[in-house]
Short mmCIF file of C-alpha atoms (C1' of nucleotides) in Angstrom, two decimals:
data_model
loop_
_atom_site.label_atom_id
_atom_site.label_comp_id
_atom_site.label_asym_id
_atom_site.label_seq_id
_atom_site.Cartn_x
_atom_site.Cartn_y
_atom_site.Cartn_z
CA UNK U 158 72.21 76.90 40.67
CA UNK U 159 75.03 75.83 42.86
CA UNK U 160 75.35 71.83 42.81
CA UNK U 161 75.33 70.32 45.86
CA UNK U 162 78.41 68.23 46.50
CA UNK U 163 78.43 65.22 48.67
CA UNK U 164 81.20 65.55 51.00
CA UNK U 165 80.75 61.59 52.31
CA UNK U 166 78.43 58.25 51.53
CA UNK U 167 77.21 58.22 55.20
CA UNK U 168 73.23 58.54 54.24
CA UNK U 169 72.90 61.14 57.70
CA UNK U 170 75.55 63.77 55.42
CA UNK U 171 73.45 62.58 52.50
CA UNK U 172 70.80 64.31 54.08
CA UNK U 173 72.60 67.13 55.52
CA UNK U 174 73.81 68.67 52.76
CA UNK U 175 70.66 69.49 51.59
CA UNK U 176 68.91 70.17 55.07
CA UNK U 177 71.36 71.22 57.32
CA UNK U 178 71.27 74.88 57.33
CA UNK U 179 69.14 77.12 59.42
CA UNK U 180 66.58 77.86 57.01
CA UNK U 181 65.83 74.90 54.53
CA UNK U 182 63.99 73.12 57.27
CA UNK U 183 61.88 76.03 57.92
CA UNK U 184 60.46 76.50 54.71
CA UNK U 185 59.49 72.66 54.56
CA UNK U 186 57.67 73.07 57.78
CA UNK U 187 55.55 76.07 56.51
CA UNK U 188 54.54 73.94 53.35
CA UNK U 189 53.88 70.74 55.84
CA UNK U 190 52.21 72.34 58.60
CA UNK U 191 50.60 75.96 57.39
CA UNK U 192 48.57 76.63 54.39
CA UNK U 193 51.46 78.90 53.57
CA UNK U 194 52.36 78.19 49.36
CA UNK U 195 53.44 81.73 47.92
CA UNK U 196 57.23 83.44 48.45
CA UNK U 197 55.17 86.04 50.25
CA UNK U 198 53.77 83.61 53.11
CA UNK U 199 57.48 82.44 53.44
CA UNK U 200 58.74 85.44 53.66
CA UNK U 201 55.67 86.57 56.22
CA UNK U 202 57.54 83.64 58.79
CA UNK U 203 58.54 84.58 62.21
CA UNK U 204 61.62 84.16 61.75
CA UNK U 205 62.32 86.98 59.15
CA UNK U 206 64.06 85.17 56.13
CA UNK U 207 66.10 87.69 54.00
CA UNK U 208 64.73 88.27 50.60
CA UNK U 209 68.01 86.86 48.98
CA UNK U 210 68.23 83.76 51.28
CA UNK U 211 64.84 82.88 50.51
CA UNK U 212 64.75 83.04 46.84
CA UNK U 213 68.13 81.04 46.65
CA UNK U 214 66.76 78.13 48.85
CA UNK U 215 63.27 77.56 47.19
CA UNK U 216 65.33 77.41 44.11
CA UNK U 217 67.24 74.79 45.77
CA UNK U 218 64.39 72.85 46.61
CA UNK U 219 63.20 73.25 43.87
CA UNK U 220 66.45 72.14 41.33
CA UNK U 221 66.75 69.25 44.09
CA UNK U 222 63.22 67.71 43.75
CA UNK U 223 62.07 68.54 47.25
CA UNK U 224 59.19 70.93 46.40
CA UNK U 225 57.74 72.44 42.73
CA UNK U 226 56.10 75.64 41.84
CA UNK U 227 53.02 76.41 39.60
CA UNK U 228 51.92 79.88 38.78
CA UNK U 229 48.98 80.82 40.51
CA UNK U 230 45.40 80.41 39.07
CA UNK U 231 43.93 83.88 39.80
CA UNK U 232 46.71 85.67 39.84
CA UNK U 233 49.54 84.98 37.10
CA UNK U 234 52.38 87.10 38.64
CA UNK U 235 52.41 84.26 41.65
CA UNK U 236 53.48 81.19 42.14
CA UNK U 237 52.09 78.55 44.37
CA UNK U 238 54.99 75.93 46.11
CA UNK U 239 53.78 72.45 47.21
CA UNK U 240 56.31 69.94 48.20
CA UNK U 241 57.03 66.81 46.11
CA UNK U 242 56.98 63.41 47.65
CA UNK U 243 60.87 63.42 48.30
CA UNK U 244 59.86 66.73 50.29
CA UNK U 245 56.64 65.02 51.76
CA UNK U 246 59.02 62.29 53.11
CA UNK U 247 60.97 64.90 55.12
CA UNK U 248 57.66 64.45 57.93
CA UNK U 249 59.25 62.01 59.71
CA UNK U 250 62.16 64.25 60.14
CA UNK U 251 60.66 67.79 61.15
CA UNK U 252 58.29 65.82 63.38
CA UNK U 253 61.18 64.54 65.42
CA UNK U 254 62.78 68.35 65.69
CA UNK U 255 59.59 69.44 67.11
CA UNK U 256 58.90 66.94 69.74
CA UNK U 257 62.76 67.40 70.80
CA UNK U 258 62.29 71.35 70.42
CA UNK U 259 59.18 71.13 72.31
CA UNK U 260 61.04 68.96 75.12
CA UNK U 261 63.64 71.64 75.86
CA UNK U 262 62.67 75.02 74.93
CA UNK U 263 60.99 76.05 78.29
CA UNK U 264 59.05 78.59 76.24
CA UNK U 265 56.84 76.06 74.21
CA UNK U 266 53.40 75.18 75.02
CA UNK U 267 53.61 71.34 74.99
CA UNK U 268 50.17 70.31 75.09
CA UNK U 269 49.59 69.67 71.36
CA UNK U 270 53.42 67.80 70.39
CA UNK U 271 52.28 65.55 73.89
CA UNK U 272 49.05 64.69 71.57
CA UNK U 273 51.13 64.47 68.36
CA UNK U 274 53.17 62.24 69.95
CA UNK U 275 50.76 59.90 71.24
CA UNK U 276 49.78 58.85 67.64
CA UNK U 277 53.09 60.00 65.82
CA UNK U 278 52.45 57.34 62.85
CA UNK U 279 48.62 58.50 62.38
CA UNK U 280 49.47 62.15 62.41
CA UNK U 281 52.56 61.73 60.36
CA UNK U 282 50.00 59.70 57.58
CA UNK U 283 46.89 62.73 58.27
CA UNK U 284 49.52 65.08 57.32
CA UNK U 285 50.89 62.95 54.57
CA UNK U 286 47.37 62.68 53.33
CA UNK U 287 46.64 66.11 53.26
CA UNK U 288 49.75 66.89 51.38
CA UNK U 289 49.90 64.38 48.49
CA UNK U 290 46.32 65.82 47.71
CA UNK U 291 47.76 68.58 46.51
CA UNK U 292 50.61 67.36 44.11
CA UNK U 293 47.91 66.96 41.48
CA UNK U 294 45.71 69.32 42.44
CA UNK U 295 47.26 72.83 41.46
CA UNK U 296 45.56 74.86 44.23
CA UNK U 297 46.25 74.04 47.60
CA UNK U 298 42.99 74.11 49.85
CA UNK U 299 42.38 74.87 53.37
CA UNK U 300 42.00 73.18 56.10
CA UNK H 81 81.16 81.40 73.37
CA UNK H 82 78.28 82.97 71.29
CA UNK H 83 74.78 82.93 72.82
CA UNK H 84 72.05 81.13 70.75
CA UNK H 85 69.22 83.32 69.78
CA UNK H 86 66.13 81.61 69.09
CA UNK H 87 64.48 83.61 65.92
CA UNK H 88 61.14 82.92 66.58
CA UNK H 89 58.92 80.29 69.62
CA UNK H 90 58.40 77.85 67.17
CA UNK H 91 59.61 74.61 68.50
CA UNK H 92 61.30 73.20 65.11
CA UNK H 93 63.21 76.76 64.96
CA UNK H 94 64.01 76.31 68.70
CA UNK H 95 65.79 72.94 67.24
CA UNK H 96 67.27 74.47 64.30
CA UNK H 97 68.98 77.35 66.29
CA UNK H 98 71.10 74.81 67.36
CA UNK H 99 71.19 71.69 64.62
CA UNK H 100 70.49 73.90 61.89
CA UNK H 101 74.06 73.44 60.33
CA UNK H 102 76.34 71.24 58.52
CA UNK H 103 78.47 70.24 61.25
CA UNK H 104 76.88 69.51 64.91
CA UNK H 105 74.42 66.37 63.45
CA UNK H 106 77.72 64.94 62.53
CA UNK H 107 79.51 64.77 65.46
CA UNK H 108 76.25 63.77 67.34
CA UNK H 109 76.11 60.97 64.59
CA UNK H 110 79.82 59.81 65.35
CA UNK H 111 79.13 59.64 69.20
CA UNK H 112 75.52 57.83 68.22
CA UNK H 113 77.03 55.03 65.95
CA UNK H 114 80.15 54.63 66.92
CA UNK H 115 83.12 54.82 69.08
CA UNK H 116 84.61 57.86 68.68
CA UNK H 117 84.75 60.10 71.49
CA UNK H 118 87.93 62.63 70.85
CA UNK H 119 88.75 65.68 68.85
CA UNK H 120 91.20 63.34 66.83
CA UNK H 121 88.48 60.72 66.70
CA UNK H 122 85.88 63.50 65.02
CA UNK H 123 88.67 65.25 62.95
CA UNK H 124 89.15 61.78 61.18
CA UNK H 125 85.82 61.24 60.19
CA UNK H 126 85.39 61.52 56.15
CA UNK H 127 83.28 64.75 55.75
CA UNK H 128 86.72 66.62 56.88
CA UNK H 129 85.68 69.02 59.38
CA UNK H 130 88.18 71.68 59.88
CA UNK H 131 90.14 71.87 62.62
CA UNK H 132 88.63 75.29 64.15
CA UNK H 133 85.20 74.74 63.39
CA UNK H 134 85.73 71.24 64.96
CA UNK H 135 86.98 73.25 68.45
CA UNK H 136 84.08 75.68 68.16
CA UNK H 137 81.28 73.16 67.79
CA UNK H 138 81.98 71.27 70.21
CA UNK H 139 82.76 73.82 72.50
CA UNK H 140 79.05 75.08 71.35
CA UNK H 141 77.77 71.91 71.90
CA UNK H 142 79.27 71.76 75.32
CA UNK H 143 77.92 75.29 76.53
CA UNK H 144 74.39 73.96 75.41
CA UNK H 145 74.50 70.96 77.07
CA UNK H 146 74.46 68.31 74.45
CA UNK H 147 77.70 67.04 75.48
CA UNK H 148 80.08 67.01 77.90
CA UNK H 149 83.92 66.49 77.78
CA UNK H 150 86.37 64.57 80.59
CA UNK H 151 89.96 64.03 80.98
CA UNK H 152 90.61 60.65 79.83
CA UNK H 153 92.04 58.30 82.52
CA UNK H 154 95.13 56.85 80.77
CA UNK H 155 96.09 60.24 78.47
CA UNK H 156 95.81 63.56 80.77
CA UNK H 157 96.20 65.54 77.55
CA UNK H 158 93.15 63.94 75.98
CA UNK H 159 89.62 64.78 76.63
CA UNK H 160 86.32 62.23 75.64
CA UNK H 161 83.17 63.89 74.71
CA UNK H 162 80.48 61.80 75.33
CA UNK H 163 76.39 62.53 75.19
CA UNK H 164 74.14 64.03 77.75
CA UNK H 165 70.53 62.80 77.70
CA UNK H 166 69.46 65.82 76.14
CA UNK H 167 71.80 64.53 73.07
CA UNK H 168 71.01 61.31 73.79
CA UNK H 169 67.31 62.35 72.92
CA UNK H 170 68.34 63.40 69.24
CA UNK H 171 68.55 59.85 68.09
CA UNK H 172 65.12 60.09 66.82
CA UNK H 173 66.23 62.78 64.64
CA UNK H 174 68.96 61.40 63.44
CA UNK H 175 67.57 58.13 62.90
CA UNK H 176 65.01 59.86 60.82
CA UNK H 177 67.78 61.90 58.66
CA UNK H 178 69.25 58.15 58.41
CA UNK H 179 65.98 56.90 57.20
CA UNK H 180 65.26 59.65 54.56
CA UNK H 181 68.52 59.78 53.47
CA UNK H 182 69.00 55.81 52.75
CA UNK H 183 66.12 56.17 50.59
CA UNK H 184 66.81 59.21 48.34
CA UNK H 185 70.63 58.29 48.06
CA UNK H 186 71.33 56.24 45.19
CA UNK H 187 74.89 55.15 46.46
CA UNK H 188 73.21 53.87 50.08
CA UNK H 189 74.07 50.33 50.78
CA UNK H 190 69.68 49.98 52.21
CA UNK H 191 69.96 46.76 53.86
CA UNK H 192 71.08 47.83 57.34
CA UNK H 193 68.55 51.00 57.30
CA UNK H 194 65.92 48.52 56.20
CA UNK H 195 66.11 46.46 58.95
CA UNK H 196 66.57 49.44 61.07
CA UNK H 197 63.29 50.91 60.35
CA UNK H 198 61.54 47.64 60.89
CA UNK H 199 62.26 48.28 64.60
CA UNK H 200 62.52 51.89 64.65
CA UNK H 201 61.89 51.73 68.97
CA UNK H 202 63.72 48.71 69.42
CA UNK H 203 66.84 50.44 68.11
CA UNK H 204 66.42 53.77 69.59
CA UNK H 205 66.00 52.11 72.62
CA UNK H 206 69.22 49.89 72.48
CA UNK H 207 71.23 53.00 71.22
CA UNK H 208 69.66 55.11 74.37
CA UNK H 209 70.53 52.24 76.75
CA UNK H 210 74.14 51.66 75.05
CA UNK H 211 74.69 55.95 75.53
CA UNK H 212 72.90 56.00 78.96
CA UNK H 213 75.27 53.54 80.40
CA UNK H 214 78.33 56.17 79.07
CA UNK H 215 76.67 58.71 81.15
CA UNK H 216 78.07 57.66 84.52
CA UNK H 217 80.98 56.16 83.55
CA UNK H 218 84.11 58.08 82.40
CA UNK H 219 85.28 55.68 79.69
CA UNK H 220 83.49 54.99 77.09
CA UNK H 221 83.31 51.03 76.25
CA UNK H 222 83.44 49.37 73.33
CA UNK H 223 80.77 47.45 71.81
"C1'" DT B 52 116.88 63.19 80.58
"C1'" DA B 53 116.50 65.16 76.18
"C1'" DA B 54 114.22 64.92 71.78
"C1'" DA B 55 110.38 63.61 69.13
"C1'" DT B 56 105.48 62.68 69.06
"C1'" DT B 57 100.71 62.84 70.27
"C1'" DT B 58 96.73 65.52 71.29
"C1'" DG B 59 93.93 69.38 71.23
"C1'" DC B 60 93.58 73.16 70.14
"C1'" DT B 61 94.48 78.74 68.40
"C1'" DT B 62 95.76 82.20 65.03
"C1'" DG B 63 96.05 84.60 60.67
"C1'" DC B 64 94.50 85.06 56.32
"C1'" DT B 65 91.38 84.42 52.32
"C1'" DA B 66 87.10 83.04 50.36
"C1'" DT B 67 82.37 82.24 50.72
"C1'" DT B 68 77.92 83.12 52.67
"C1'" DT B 69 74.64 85.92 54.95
"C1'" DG B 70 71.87 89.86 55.81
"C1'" DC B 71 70.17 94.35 54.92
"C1'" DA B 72 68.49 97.96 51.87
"C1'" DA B 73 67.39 99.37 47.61
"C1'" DG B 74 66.10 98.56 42.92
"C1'" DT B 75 63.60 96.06 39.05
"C1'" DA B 76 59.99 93.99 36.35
"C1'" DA B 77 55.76 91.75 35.19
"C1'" DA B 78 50.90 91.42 36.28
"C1'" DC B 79 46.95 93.54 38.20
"C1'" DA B 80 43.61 96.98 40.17
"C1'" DA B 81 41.65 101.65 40.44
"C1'" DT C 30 47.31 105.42 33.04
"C1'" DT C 31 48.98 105.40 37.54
"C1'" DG C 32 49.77 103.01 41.69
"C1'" DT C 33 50.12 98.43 43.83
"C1'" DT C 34 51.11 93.66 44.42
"C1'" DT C 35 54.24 89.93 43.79
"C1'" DA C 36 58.53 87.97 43.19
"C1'" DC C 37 62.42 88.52 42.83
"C1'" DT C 38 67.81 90.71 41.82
"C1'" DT C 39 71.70 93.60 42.97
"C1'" DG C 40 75.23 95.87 45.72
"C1'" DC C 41 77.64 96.17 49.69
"C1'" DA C 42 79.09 95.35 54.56
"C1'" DA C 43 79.44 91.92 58.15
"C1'" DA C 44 79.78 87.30 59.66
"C1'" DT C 45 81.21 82.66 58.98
"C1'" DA C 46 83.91 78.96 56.96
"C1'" DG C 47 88.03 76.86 55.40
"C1'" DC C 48 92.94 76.28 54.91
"C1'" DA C 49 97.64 76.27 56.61
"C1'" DA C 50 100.61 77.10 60.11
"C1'" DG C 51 101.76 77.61 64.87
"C1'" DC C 52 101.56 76.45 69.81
"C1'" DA C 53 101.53 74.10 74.31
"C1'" DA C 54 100.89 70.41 77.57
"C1'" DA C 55 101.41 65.49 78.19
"C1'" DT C 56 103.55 61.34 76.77
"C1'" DT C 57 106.60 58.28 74.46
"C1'" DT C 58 111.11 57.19 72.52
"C1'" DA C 59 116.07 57.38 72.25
#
DNA sequence: TAAATTTGCTTGCTATTTGCAAGTAAACAA
DNA sequence: TTGTTTACTTGCAAATAGCAAGCAAATTTA
């Protein structure tokens, strides 16, 4: 695994180096906002991830303390991601793209960010909640 | 210039079609927190941008609206970039990368972030009132 | 007024990264 | 025991990034 080099001390390229990069991001919001877990839900995304590209970055995340894998209960030829609480921290962030995403892509519906935003802090701790439930619980439940 | 394709109608993709790089949250950064407002001014800044990538991103960034450039009054051969309000309405995000990235850096000098996230609104909103007051006029003032 | 400098790029070349398609291997199901 | 699911890896072409040099308009200096 490639190390990441820090290419300043400003804490915003801190960040960057890990995160910015078109698909990094992606795969955090699938583990923060779908019950998506598995290499196959990732892959499954919208936005068509290559095979390559997607196995490089959750090794990334996962050599950089952002997310860890388990294998599978049922089925011991998968593995189940959940994010750690340096990824779980990252809510903040993705929850800020969306409301700015949802502010200027014409396409969006905007009726659910509008309610997110209303009560950013409670939704931000309802996800939060939901998601440090499953750090020490190895399967990750449904809704 | 190269059209931006959006990959999928998800908002945070919409976001990352554009920020989803190493680069562009940079130079936003520099024209959040401080006073630069040239090509020179960004080319100095300690990440090292190259010079070409430097020209094409803001060029980008200019196409999509996130900026826009003038001819300064006292140099005609040097331009100042300065924010629209649709980059004037990334501070949250940034402020967030800020925020996640003072915490999980090791080397981050907290004390200013600290006190930062204690008003989290307080200093978006002086940052958006410093930037909106750019807006109109053609030179950007000091602090 | 001519030469040097500042400023903002562009160009050419090489190296790295991405993206696609195909292949592999372990576990599992029929 | 054969086919399928799952999670990758590999090979190759295309795109992007990064470095060094070059260029051109405006400005300053001699």
């Amino acid at each position: 695994m490639k190390e990441i080099l820090h290419r300043s001390d400003c804490p915003i390229g801190y960040s960057l180096d890990y995160l910015g990069d078109k698909w990094v991001l992606l795969i955090l919001r699938d583990l923060i906002f779908t019950n998506k877990s598995s290499y196959g839900d990732f892959l499954a995304s919208d936005e068509k991830i290559a095979t390559n590209i997607l196995a490089d970055r959750l090794k990334l995340l996962e050599a950089n303390g952002f997310i860890k894998s388990t294998v599978s209960a049922e089925k011991k030829n998968k593995f189940i991601y959940s994010l750690t609480e340096k990824g779980i921290d990252l809510i903040p962030v993705i929850i800020e793209l969306m409301i700015w995403g949802s502010k200027y892509d014409s396409h969006d519906v905007k009726d659910v960010v509008k309610k997110l935003e209303k009560d950013k802090e409670g939704t931000i701790k309802q996800l939060r909640d939901k998601l440090s439930a499953r750090i020490n619980s190895d399967v990750p439940s449904g809704e």
